[in-house]
mmCIF file of C-alpha atoms in Angstrom:
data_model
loop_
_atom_site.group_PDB
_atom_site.id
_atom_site.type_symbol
_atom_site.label_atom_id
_atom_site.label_comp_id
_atom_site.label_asym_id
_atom_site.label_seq_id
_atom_site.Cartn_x
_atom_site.Cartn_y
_atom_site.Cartn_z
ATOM 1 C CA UNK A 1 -16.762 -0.150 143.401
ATOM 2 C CA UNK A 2 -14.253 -1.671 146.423
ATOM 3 C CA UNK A 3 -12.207 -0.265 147.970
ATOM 4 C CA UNK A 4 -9.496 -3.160 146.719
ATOM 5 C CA UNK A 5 -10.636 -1.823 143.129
ATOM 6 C CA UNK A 6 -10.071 1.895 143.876
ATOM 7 C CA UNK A 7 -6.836 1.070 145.140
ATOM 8 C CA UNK A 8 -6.160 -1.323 142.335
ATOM 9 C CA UNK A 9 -6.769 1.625 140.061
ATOM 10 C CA UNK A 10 -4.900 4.514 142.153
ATOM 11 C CA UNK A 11 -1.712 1.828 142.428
ATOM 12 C CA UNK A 12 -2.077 0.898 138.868
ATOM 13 C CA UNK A 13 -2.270 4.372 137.714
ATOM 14 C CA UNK A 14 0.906 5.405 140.292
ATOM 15 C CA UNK A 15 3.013 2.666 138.798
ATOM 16 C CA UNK A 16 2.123 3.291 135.212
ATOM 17 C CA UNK A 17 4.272 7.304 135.679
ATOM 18 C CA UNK A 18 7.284 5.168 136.717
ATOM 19 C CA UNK A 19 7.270 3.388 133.824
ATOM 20 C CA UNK A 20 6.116 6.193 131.957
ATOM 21 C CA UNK A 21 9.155 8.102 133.419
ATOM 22 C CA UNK A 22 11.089 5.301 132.795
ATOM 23 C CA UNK A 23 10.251 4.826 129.166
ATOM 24 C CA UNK A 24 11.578 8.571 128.285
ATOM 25 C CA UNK A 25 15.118 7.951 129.998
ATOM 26 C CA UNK A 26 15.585 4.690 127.905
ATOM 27 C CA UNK A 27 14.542 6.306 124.830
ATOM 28 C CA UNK A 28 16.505 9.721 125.194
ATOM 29 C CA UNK A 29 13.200 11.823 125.624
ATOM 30 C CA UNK A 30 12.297 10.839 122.125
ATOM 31 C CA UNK A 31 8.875 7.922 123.098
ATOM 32 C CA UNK A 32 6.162 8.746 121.223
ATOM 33 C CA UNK A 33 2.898 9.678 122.988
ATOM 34 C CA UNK A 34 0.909 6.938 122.008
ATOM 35 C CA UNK A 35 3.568 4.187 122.985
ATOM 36 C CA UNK A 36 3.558 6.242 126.709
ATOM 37 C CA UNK A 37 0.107 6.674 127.090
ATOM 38 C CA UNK A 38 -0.153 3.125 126.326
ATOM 39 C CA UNK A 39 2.320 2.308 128.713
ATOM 40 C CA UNK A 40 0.459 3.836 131.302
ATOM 41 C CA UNK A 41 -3.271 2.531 130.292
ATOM 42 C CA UNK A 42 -1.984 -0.921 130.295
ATOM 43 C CA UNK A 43 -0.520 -0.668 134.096
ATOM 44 C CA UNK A 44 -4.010 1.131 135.129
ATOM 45 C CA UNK A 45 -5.168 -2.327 133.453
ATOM 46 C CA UNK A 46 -2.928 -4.253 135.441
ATOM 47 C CA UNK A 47 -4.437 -2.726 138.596
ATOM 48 C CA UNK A 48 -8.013 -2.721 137.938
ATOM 49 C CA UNK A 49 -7.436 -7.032 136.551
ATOM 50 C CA UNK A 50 -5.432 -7.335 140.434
ATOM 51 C CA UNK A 51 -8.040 -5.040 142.107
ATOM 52 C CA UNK A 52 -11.113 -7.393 140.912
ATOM 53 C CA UNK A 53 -12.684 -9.189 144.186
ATOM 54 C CA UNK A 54 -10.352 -12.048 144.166
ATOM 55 C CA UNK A 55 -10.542 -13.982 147.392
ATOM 56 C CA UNK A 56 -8.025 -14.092 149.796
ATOM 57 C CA UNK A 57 -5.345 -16.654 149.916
ATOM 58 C CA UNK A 58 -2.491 -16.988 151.710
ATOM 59 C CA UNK A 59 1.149 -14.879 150.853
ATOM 60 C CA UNK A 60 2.236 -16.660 148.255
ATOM 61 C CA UNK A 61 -0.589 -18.193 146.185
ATOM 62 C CA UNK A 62 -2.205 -14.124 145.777
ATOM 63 C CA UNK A 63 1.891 -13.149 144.746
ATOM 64 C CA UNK A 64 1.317 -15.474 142.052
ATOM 65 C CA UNK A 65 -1.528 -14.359 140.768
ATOM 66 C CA UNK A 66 0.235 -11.152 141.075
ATOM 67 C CA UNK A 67 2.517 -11.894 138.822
ATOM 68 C CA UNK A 68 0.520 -14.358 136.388
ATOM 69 C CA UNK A 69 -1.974 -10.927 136.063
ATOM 70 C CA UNK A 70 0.643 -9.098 135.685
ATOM 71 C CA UNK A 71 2.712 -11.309 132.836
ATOM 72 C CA UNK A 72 -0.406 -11.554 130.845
ATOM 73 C CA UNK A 73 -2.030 -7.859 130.923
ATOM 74 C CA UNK A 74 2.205 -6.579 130.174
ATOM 75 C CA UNK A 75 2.344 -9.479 127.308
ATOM 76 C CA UNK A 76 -0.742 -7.897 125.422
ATOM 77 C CA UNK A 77 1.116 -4.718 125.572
ATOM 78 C CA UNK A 78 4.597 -6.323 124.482
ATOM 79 C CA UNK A 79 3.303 -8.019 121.665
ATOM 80 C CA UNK A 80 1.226 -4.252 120.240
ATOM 81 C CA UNK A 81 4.781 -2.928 120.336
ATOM 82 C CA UNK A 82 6.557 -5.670 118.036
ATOM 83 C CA UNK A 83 8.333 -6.638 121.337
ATOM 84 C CA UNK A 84 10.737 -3.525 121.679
ATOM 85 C CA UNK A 85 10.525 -2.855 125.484
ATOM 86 C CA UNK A 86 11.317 -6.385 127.334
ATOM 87 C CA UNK A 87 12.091 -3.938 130.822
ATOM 88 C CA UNK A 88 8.410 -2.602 130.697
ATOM 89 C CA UNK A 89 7.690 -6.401 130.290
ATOM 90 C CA UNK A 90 9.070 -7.498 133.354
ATOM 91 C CA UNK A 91 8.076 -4.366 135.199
ATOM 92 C CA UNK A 92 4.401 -5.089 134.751
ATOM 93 C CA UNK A 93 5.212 -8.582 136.150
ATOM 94 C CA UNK A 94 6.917 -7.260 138.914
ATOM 95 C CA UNK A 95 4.243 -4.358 139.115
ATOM 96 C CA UNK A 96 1.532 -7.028 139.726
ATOM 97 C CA UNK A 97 3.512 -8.559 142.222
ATOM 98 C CA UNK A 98 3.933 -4.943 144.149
ATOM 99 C CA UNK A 99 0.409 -4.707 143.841
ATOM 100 C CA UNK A 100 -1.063 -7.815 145.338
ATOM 101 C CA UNK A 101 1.553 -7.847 148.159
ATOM 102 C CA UNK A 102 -0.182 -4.498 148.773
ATOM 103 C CA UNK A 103 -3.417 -5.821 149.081
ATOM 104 C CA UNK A 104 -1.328 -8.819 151.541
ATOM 105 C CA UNK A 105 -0.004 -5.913 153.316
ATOM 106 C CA UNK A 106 -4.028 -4.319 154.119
ATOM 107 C CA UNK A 107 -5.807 -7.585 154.148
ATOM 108 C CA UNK A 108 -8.264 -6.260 151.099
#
């Protein structure tokens, strides 16, 4: 495994409790397990997709394929749950974003 893949993962899994976190506020306390565990596999999914051995391209190109990872890995999720959450939609955009500027930020 690389050690962008291991990150991938670790980052993935990270950002996966803040939208776990997240999805209790917005629902009162009341999300069901399976909708938050869920949540938090699909951003663990998110990192190991960004975390594959992509090459290296400049800022902007990688942010994009940040996001585009992102926007589809967050879409499969959005469409399982009869498109109820749009926020955890754009956060795994944004999340893939995060992610890749990461690997920007530590050349891996």
């Amino acid at each position: 495994m690389t050690k962008r893949l291991k990150h991938g993962l670790v980052l993935g899994g990270i950002l996966g409790l803040f939208c776990v976190i997240g999805a209790y506020v917005r629902s009162g306390g009341t999300a069901d397990a399976n909708f938050v565990f869920s949540l938090w596999y699909n951003r663990v999914i998110i990192g190991l997709a960004i975390g594959a051995p992509w090459p290296m391209k400049s800022r902007f190109p990688s942010l994009v394929r940040g996001g585009l990872i992102g926007l589809l890995v967050s879409f499969a999720f959005f469409t399982t749950s009869a498109f109820q959450d749009p926020i955890s939609f754009i956060a795994g955009i944004i999340y893939g974003v995060l992610i890749e500027e990461y690997f920007q930020r530590k050349r891996l």
